[in-house]
Coordinates of C-alpha atoms and ligand atoms in Angstrom, one line a residue:
X396 CA -77.4 -18.8 83.6
X397 CA -79.4 -22.1 83.8
X398 CA -82.8 -23.3 82.7
X399 CA -84.4 -26.7 82.4
X400 CA -85.2 -26.7 78.7
X401 CA -83.3 -24.3 76.4
X402 CA -85.3 -23.7 73.3
X403 CA -83.7 -22.3 70.1
X404 CA -86.2 -20.4 67.9
X405 CA -89.4 -18.4 68.5
X406 CA -91.3 -19.9 65.5
X407 CA -94.5 -21.9 65.9
X408 CA -92.5 -24.9 67.2
X409 CA -90.4 -23.2 69.9
X410 CA -93.3 -21.0 71.2
X411 CA -95.7 -23.9 71.4
X412 CA -93.1 -26.0 73.3
X413 CA -92.5 -23.2 75.8
X414 CA -96.2 -22.8 76.5
X415 CA -96.7 -26.6 77.0
X416 CA -93.7 -26.9 79.3
X417 CA -94.8 -23.8 81.3
X418 CA -98.3 -25.2 81.7
X419 CA -96.6 -28.3 83.3
X420 CA -94.5 -26.1 85.6
X421 CA -91.2 -26.8 83.7
X422 CA -88.8 -23.8 83.4
X423 CA -87.7 -23.0 79.9
X424 CA -86.2 -20.1 78.0
X425 CA -86.3 -19.2 74.3
X426 CA -83.3 -17.8 72.3
X427 CA -84.4 -16.1 69.1
X428 CA -81.9 -14.6 66.6
X429 CA -84.3 -12.1 65.2
X430 CA -86.3 -9.2 66.8
X431 CA -89.9 -9.6 68.0
X432 CA -91.1 -7.3 65.2
X433 CA -89.3 -9.4 62.6
X434 CA -90.7 -12.8 63.7
X435 CA -94.2 -11.3 64.0
X436 CA -94.3 -10.0 60.5
X437 CA -92.9 -12.9 58.5
X438 CA -95.6 -13.9 56.0
X439 CA -95.7 -17.7 55.6
X440 CA -98.3 -20.4 55.9
X441 CA -102.0 -20.0 56.6
X442 CA -103.7 -23.4 56.8
X443 CA -104.2 -24.8 60.3
X444 CA -105.3 -28.4 60.8
X445 CA -107.9 -29.1 63.5
X446 CA -105.2 -30.8 65.6
X447 CA -103.3 -27.6 65.6
X448 CA -106.3 -25.5 66.6
X449 CA -107.1 -28.0 69.3
X450 CA -103.6 -27.6 70.8
X451 CA -103.8 -23.8 70.7
X452 CA -107.2 -24.1 72.4
X453 CA -105.7 -26.4 75.1
X454 CA -103.0 -23.8 75.7
X455 CA -105.6 -21.0 76.0
X456 CA -104.1 -19.0 73.1
X457 CA -106.9 -19.5 70.5
X458 CA -109.2 -16.6 71.4
X459 CA -108.4 -14.4 68.5
X460 CA -107.9 -17.4 66.2
X461 CA -111.4 -18.6 66.9
X462 CA -112.8 -15.1 66.3
X463 CA -110.8 -14.2 63.2
X464 CA -109.9 -17.5 61.7
X465 CA -111.9 -18.8 58.8
X466 CA -113.2 -22.3 59.1
X467 CA -113.3 -24.3 55.8
X468 CA -115.2 -27.4 55.2
X469 CA -114.2 -28.1 51.5
X470 CA -111.5 -27.3 49.0
X471 CA -111.6 -26.9 45.2
X472 CA -109.3 -28.8 43.0
X473 CA -109.0 -27.7 39.4
X474 CA -107.4 -29.3 36.3
X475 CA -107.1 -27.2 33.2
X476 CA -110.2 -25.3 34.1
X477 CA -112.3 -28.2 35.3
X478 CA -113.3 -28.0 38.9
X479 CA -114.0 -30.6 41.6
X480 CA -115.0 -29.7 45.2
X481 CA -113.8 -32.1 47.9
X482 CA -116.2 -31.8 50.8
X483 CA -113.7 -32.9 53.4
X484 CA -116.1 -32.4 56.4
X485 CA -118.5 -35.0 54.9
X486 CA -115.7 -37.4 54.0
X487 CA -114.0 -37.2 57.4
X488 CA -116.8 -37.2 59.9
X489 CA -117.0 -33.4 60.3
X490 CA -113.3 -32.5 60.4
X491 CA -112.3 -29.1 59.0
X492 CA -109.3 -26.7 58.6
X493 CA -108.9 -23.1 59.7
X494 CA -107.3 -20.3 57.7
X495 CA -105.3 -18.0 59.9
X496 CA -101.9 -16.4 59.0
X497 CA -98.8 -17.8 60.6
X498 CA -97.7 -14.3 61.6
X499 CA -100.9 -14.0 63.6
X500 CA -100.2 -17.4 65.2
X501 CA -96.7 -16.2 66.1
X502 CA -98.1 -12.9 67.5
X503 CA -100.6 -14.8 69.7
X504 CA -98.0 -17.2 71.0
X505 CA -95.4 -14.6 71.7
X506 CA -98.0 -12.5 73.6
X507 CA -99.0 -15.5 75.7
X508 CA -95.4 -16.4 76.5
X509 CA -94.6 -12.9 77.7
X510 CA -97.9 -12.7 79.7
X511 CA -97.0 -15.9 81.4
X512 CA -93.5 -14.7 82.2
X513 CA -91.8 -17.1 79.8
X514 CA -88.5 -15.4 78.8
X515 CA -87.8 -15.0 75.1
X516 CA -84.4 -13.5 74.4
X517 CA -84.8 -11.8 71.1
X518 CA -81.7 -11.0 68.9
X519 CA -79.9 -13.7 70.7
X520 CA -78.3 -16.1 68.2
X521 CA -77.4 -19.6 69.3
X522 CA -73.9 -20.3 68.0
X523 CA -72.6 -23.6 69.4
X524 CA -74.1 -26.5 71.3
X525 CA -71.9 -28.3 73.8
X526 CA -71.9 -31.6 75.8
X527 CA -75.2 -32.8 74.3
X528 CA -74.3 -36.4 75.1
X529 CA -74.2 -35.5 78.9
X530 CA -76.8 -34.5 81.4
X531 CA -75.5 -31.0 81.5
X532 CA -75.5 -29.6 78.0
X533 CA -75.1 -25.9 77.3
X534 CA -75.6 -23.4 74.4
X535 CA -73.2 -20.6 73.5
X536 CA -75.1 -17.7 72.0
X537 CA -74.3 -14.2 70.9
X538 CA -76.3 -11.2 72.1
X539 CA -75.4 -7.5 71.9
X540 CA -72.1 -8.6 70.3
X541 CA -71.2 -10.6 73.4
X542 CA -70.7 -14.4 73.7
X543 CA -72.9 -15.9 76.5
X544 CA -73.7 -19.3 77.9
X545 CA -77.0 -21.0 78.8
X546 CA -76.8 -24.2 80.7
X547 CA -79.8 -26.6 80.7
X548 CA -81.0 -30.2 81.1
X549 CA -82.3 -30.4 77.5
X550 CA -81.8 -28.4 74.2
X551 CA -84.8 -28.2 71.9
X552 CA -83.7 -27.0 68.5
X553 CA -86.8 -25.4 67.0
X554 CA -84.6 -23.2 64.8
X555 CA -86.0 -23.9 61.4
X556 CA -84.4 -25.3 58.3
X557 CA -81.4 -22.9 58.3
X558 CA -80.8 -23.2 62.1
X559 CA -77.8 -24.7 63.8
X560 CA -79.4 -27.5 65.8
X561 CA -79.3 -30.1 63.1
X562 CA -75.6 -29.5 62.5
X563 CA -74.8 -30.7 66.0
X564 CA -76.3 -34.2 65.5
X565 CA -73.1 -36.4 65.5
X566 CA -72.0 -37.1 61.9
X567 CA -73.1 -40.6 60.8
X568 CA -75.8 -40.8 63.5
X569 CA -78.6 -40.3 61.1
X570 CA -79.6 -40.6 57.5
X571 CA -81.1 -37.7 55.7
X572 CA -83.5 -37.8 52.8
X573 CA -84.0 -35.0 50.3
X574 CA -85.4 -34.1 46.9
X575 CA -85.4 -30.7 45.3
X576 CA -88.0 -29.8 42.7
X577 CA -87.3 -27.8 39.5
X578 CA -89.7 -25.0 40.6
X579 CA -90.4 -22.5 43.4
X580 CA -93.4 -20.8 44.8
X581 CA -94.0 -17.1 44.2
X582 CA -96.4 -16.0 47.0
X583 CA -98.3 -12.8 47.3
X584 CA -100.5 -11.2 49.9
X585 CA -103.0 -8.8 48.3
X586 CA -105.4 -6.2 49.5
X587 CA -108.4 -7.7 47.7
X588 CA -111.5 -9.6 48.6
X589 CA -111.1 -13.4 48.0
X590 CA -112.5 -14.4 44.6
X591 CA -113.6 -17.8 46.0
X592 CA -114.9 -18.7 49.4
X593 CA -112.7 -21.9 49.4
X594 CA -109.1 -22.5 48.5
X595 CA -108.5 -23.5 44.8
X596 CA -105.5 -25.6 43.9
X597 CA -105.1 -25.7 40.1
X598 CA -103.1 -27.4 37.4
X599 CA -102.6 -25.3 34.3
X600 CA -100.2 -26.0 31.4
X601 CA -98.2 -22.9 32.4
X602 CA -97.9 -24.1 36.0
X603 CA -99.6 -24.5 39.4
X604 CA -101.6 -21.7 41.1
X605 CA -103.2 -21.6 44.5
X606 CA -105.9 -19.2 45.6
X607 CA -106.0 -18.8 49.4
X608 CA -107.2 -16.1 51.6
X609 CA -106.7 -14.4 55.0
X610 CA -109.9 -12.3 55.6
X611 CA -112.8 -10.7 53.7
X612 CA -110.3 -8.0 52.5
X613 CA -107.0 -9.9 52.1
X614 CA -106.2 -12.7 49.7
X615 CA -103.1 -14.9 49.4
X616 CA -102.0 -16.4 46.1
X617 CA -99.1 -18.7 45.0
X618 CA -97.7 -19.3 41.5
X619 CA -95.3 -22.0 40.3
X620 CA -92.2 -20.3 38.9
X621 CA -88.9 -21.6 37.7
X622 CA -86.1 -21.8 40.2
X623 CA -84.1 -19.3 38.1
X624 CA -86.7 -16.6 38.3
X625 CA -86.4 -13.5 40.5
X626 CA -89.0 -11.3 42.0
X627 CA -87.9 -8.5 39.6
X628 CA -89.1 -10.7 36.7
X629 CA -92.6 -10.6 38.2
X630 CA -94.1 -7.2 38.2
X631 CA -97.7 -6.9 39.6
X632 CA -99.4 -7.0 36.2
X633 CA -97.6 -10.2 35.2
X634 CA -98.6 -11.8 38.5
X635 CA -102.3 -10.9 38.1
X636 CA -102.3 -12.0 34.4
X637 CA -100.8 -15.4 35.3
X638 CA -103.2 -15.9 38.2
X639 CA -106.2 -15.0 35.9
X640 CA -105.0 -17.4 33.3
X641 CA -104.2 -20.3 35.5
X642 CA -107.3 -20.0 37.8
X643 CA -109.7 -19.5 34.8
X644 CA -112.9 -21.5 34.6
X645 CA -116.1 -20.3 32.9
X646 CA -117.9 -17.8 35.2
X647 CA -114.8 -17.2 37.5
X648 CA -113.8 -13.5 38.0
X649 CA -110.5 -12.8 39.7
X650 CA -110.5 -9.8 42.0
X651 CA -107.2 -7.9 41.9
X652 CA -105.8 -5.3 44.2
X653 CA -102.7 -3.8 45.7
X654 CA -99.9 -6.3 46.4
X655 CA -98.7 -6.0 50.0
X656 CA -96.0 -8.6 50.0
X657 CA -94.2 -10.8 47.5
X658 CA -91.6 -13.6 48.1
X659 CA -90.2 -16.6 46.3
X660 CA -89.6 -19.9 48.2
X661 CA -87.9 -23.0 46.8
X662 CA -90.0 -26.1 46.9
X663 CA -88.2 -29.0 48.7
X664 CA -88.6 -32.1 50.7
X665 CA -86.0 -32.8 53.4
X666 CA -85.9 -34.9 56.5
X667 CA -83.6 -36.4 59.1
X668 CA -84.2 -40.0 59.9
X669 CA -83.3 -39.3 63.5
X670 CA -84.4 -36.2 65.3
X671 CA -82.3 -36.5 68.5
X672 CA -79.0 -37.3 70.0
X673 CA -78.4 -37.4 73.8
X674 CA -80.0 -34.3 75.3
X675 CA -80.5 -32.6 71.9
X676 CA -84.0 -32.8 70.3
X677 CA -85.0 -31.3 66.9
X678 CA -88.6 -30.3 66.1
X679 CA -90.4 -28.6 63.2
X680 CA -88.5 -27.3 60.1
X681 CA -85.2 -27.9 61.9
X682 CA -85.8 -31.6 61.2
X683 CA -88.0 -31.6 58.1
X684 CA -89.3 -29.5 55.2
X685 CA -92.2 -30.5 53.1
X686 CA -93.4 -29.0 49.8
X687 CA -96.0 -26.4 50.8
X688 CA -98.7 -27.8 48.5
X689 CA -100.5 -29.6 51.3
X690 CA -100.2 -26.7 53.7
X691 CA -98.5 -28.9 56.3
X692 CA -95.2 -27.3 57.5
X693 CA -96.6 -25.5 60.5
X694 CA -98.9 -28.3 61.4
X695 CA -96.1 -30.9 61.4
X696 CA -94.0 -28.6 63.6
X697 CA -96.8 -28.5 66.2
X698 CA -97.3 -32.2 66.0
X699 CA -93.6 -32.8 66.8
X700 CA -94.0 -30.5 69.8
X701 CA -96.9 -32.5 71.2
X702 CA -94.6 -35.5 71.4
X703 CA -91.6 -33.6 72.7
X704 CA -93.6 -31.9 75.4
X705 CA -95.2 -35.2 76.4
X706 CA -91.8 -36.8 76.6
X707 CA -90.2 -34.0 78.7
X708 CA -93.2 -33.8 81.0
X709 CA -93.0 -37.6 81.7
X710 CA -89.3 -37.2 82.4
X711 CA -89.7 -34.3 84.9
X712 CA -92.9 -35.7 86.5
X713 CA -91.8 -39.3 87.0
X714 CA -88.3 -39.8 85.7
X715 CA -89.6 -41.9 82.8
X716 CA -87.3 -41.7 79.8
X717 CA -89.1 -44.0 77.6
X718 CA -90.9 -41.3 75.6
X719 CA -87.7 -39.3 75.2
X720 CA -86.1 -42.4 73.7
X721 CA -88.9 -43.0 71.3
X722 CA -89.4 -39.3 70.3
X723 CA -88.0 -39.6 66.8
X724 CA -89.9 -42.8 66.1
X725 CA -93.1 -41.3 67.4
X726 CA -92.8 -38.2 65.2
X727 CA -91.6 -40.0 62.1
X728 CA -94.8 -41.9 61.5
X729 CA -96.7 -38.7 60.8
X730 CA -93.7 -37.0 59.1
X731 CA -93.5 -39.7 56.5
X732 CA -97.2 -39.7 55.9
X733 CA -97.1 -35.9 55.5
X734 CA -94.0 -36.1 53.2
X735 CA -95.9 -38.5 51.0
X736 CA -99.1 -36.5 51.0
X737 CA -97.3 -33.2 50.3
X738 CA -95.3 -34.9 47.5
X739 CA -98.6 -36.3 46.0
X740 CA -100.3 -32.9 46.0
X741 CA -97.1 -31.4 44.5
X742 CA -96.9 -34.0 41.7
X743 CA -100.6 -33.7 41.0
X744 CA -100.8 -29.9 40.5
X745 CA -97.4 -28.7 39.2
X746 CA -96.3 -28.5 35.6
X747 CA -93.7 -31.3 35.5
X748 CA -93.6 -32.4 31.9
X749 CA -94.8 -31.5 28.4
X750 CA -98.5 -31.9 27.6
X751 CA -98.2 -35.4 26.2
X752 CA -95.5 -36.6 28.6
X753 CA -96.0 -39.6 30.8
X754 CA -96.0 -37.3 33.9
X755 CA -98.8 -35.2 32.4
X756 CA -100.9 -38.3 31.6
X757 CA -100.5 -39.6 35.1
X758 CA -101.6 -36.3 36.5
X759 CA -104.7 -36.3 34.3
X760 CA -105.5 -39.8 35.3
X761 CA -105.3 -39.0 39.0
X762 CA -107.6 -36.1 38.6
X763 CA -110.1 -38.2 36.5
X764 CA -110.0 -40.9 39.2
X765 CA -110.7 -38.3 41.9
X766 CA -113.8 -37.2 40.0
X767 CA -115.3 -40.7 40.1
X768 CA -114.0 -42.3 43.3
X769 CA -115.3 -41.4 46.8
X770 CA -112.6 -43.7 48.2
X771 CA -109.8 -41.6 46.5
X772 CA -111.4 -38.4 47.6
X773 CA -111.7 -39.6 51.1
X774 CA -108.0 -40.5 51.2
X775 CA -107.1 -37.0 50.0
X776 CA -109.5 -35.4 52.4
X777 CA -108.3 -37.3 55.5
X778 CA -104.7 -36.4 54.8
X779 CA -105.6 -32.8 53.9
X780 CA -107.5 -32.1 57.2
X781 CA -104.8 -34.0 59.1
X782 CA -105.0 -37.5 60.5
X783 CA -106.2 -37.3 64.1
X784 CA -103.8 -39.8 65.3
X785 CA -100.9 -41.7 63.7
Ligands
LIG2135 P1 -89.6 -21.4 61.9 O1 -90.9 -20.8 61.8 O2 -88.6 -21.3 60.7 O3 -88.9 -20.8 63.2 C1 -87.6 -21.0 63.5 C2 -87.1 -19.9 64.3 O4 -85.7 -20.1 64.8 C3 -85.0 -18.9 64.6 N1 -83.6 -19.3 64.6 C4 -82.6 -19.1 65.5 N2 -82.8 -18.5 66.8 C5 -81.7 -18.4 67.5 N3 -80.5 -18.9 67.1 C6 -80.3 -19.4 65.9 N4 -79.1 -19.9 65.5 C7 -81.4 -19.5 65.1 N5 -81.6 -20.0 63.8 C8 -82.9 -19.8 63.5 C9 -85.5 -18.2 63.4 O5 -85.3 -16.9 63.4 C10 -87.0 -18.6 63.5 O6 -87.7 -17.5 64.2 O7 -89.7 -23.0 62.2 P2 -90.8 -23.8 63.0 O8 -91.1 -23.2 64.3 O9 -90.4 -25.2 62.9 O10 -92.2 -23.6 62.1 C11 -92.3 -24.2 60.8 C12 -93.1 -23.3 59.9 O11 -92.6 -21.9 60.0 C13 -92.9 -23.8 58.5 O12 -93.1 -25.2 58.4 C14 -93.9 -23.1 57.5 O13 -94.0 -21.8 57.5 C15 -93.4 -23.6 56.1 N6 -93.9 -22.7 55.1 C16 -95.1 -22.8 54.6 N7 -95.9 -23.9 55.1 C17 -97.1 -24.0 54.7 O14 -97.8 -24.9 55.2 N8 -97.7 -23.1 53.8 C18 -97.0 -22.0 53.3 O15 -97.5 -21.2 52.6 C19 -95.6 -21.9 53.7 N9 -94.9 -20.8 53.3 C20 -93.0 -21.6 54.6 C21 -93.6 -20.7 53.7 C22 -91.7 -21.5 54.9 C23 -90.9 -20.4 54.4 N10 -89.5 -20.4 54.8 C24 -89.0 -21.3 55.8 C25 -88.5 -19.6 54.2 C26 -92.8 -19.6 53.2 C27 -91.5 -19.4 53.6 C28 -90.8 -18.2 53.1
LIG2136 C1 -101.7 -20.3 52.7 O1 -102.9 -19.9 52.9 O2 -100.7 -19.7 52.9 C2 -101.6 -21.7 52.2 C3 -102.8 -22.5 52.1 C4 -102.7 -23.8 51.6 C5 -101.5 -24.3 51.2 C6 -100.3 -23.5 51.3 C7 -100.4 -22.2 51.8 O3 -101.4 -25.6 50.7

């Protein structure tokens, strides 16, 4: 079995790459370890940058996203009950974000791949990568309990943080960078109308909270919790009480409802300083994880794919290998910017130290500066909506 580009992972990165390559007439095939139902129901991110929506539009997969996605032109930042609206469209020459659940993105991309006859092998787990330093690499994978091989020209490891791709970069060929934080995010999806038209990021002495949404009837919330805490420690009433307390400001009324889904995700920053070796290329969470506070993970994955598709298309169309060689460098400029912004948002809104600690005073000072400085607001806004080019 042979294809030109073998893609591991049917997440936003792998699916977008397949669609871009197919559009350019380059054969590819996706191996995905889970079932279609599983990948289409995984609840994760919800914030799409304009660049991401633009790419989905170019791919002709944004019909439902444009109908059902919610365009936002501002965001509310809150510090101990005091609120500040950042009108990011005004500050960035009209740029905005769209709220649309990642599982809806994945459903749309999977449907488009299948419609365009791009093969996705579900429940096929990549196991080992071979000969990545040659022009004829191959993947060994397991499907239906049987070991199989897929030969290709290139391997695109879009297999997420826990995937195998990164493990096949030659030892010593890259530096990795990481930080873990002493907290996690408890996320819920609830059957309740949003209590705010715009997202609210809030610092509270008990910890961070985020009010996000999915539709007129479904809201999404996150709470900072300790790394040691388990879902069992958080029954529904404790979650609603904490959200109420942390999001409080005079006149604000939190709408509650049935909780449809709950999960806890550790907050971490991770990245590889090199995202390629020979004919193996990493993209998305396979190469980097950012704290979710800026809503960037999915957007960064798609930004990598733009570069990777461009490089592969140049190779197949004209034999030009320059963009393949500069792939990591091209991606890393944005990745470092996003790492910094996500870290900044995380440090600004999470409970890090005691009330009179240095950390707390720095957080307070940043928020007070945001209140008076259009320049500081503009910097936050342009990173939040996503830099057009970097
Ligand atoms: P994905 O979406 O993780 O997709 C990788 C795919 O690869 C498959 N896979 C394999 N397939 C075959 N063989 C193997 N050996 C394989 N190993 C793995 C997996 O099954 C999966 O289908 O990576 P991608 O495409 O790079 O997309 C990145 C985004 O998913 C990610 O950045 C965001 O969702 C991060 N993230 C969040 N970002 C936000 O901006 N806001 C959020 O609220 C938010 N919540 C989250 C998140 C990530 C989470 N993870 C990774 C556990 C919540 C969670 C729970
Ligand atoms: C979400 O809606 O899931 C979301 C929005 C903004 C973030 C993180 C997650 O910063």
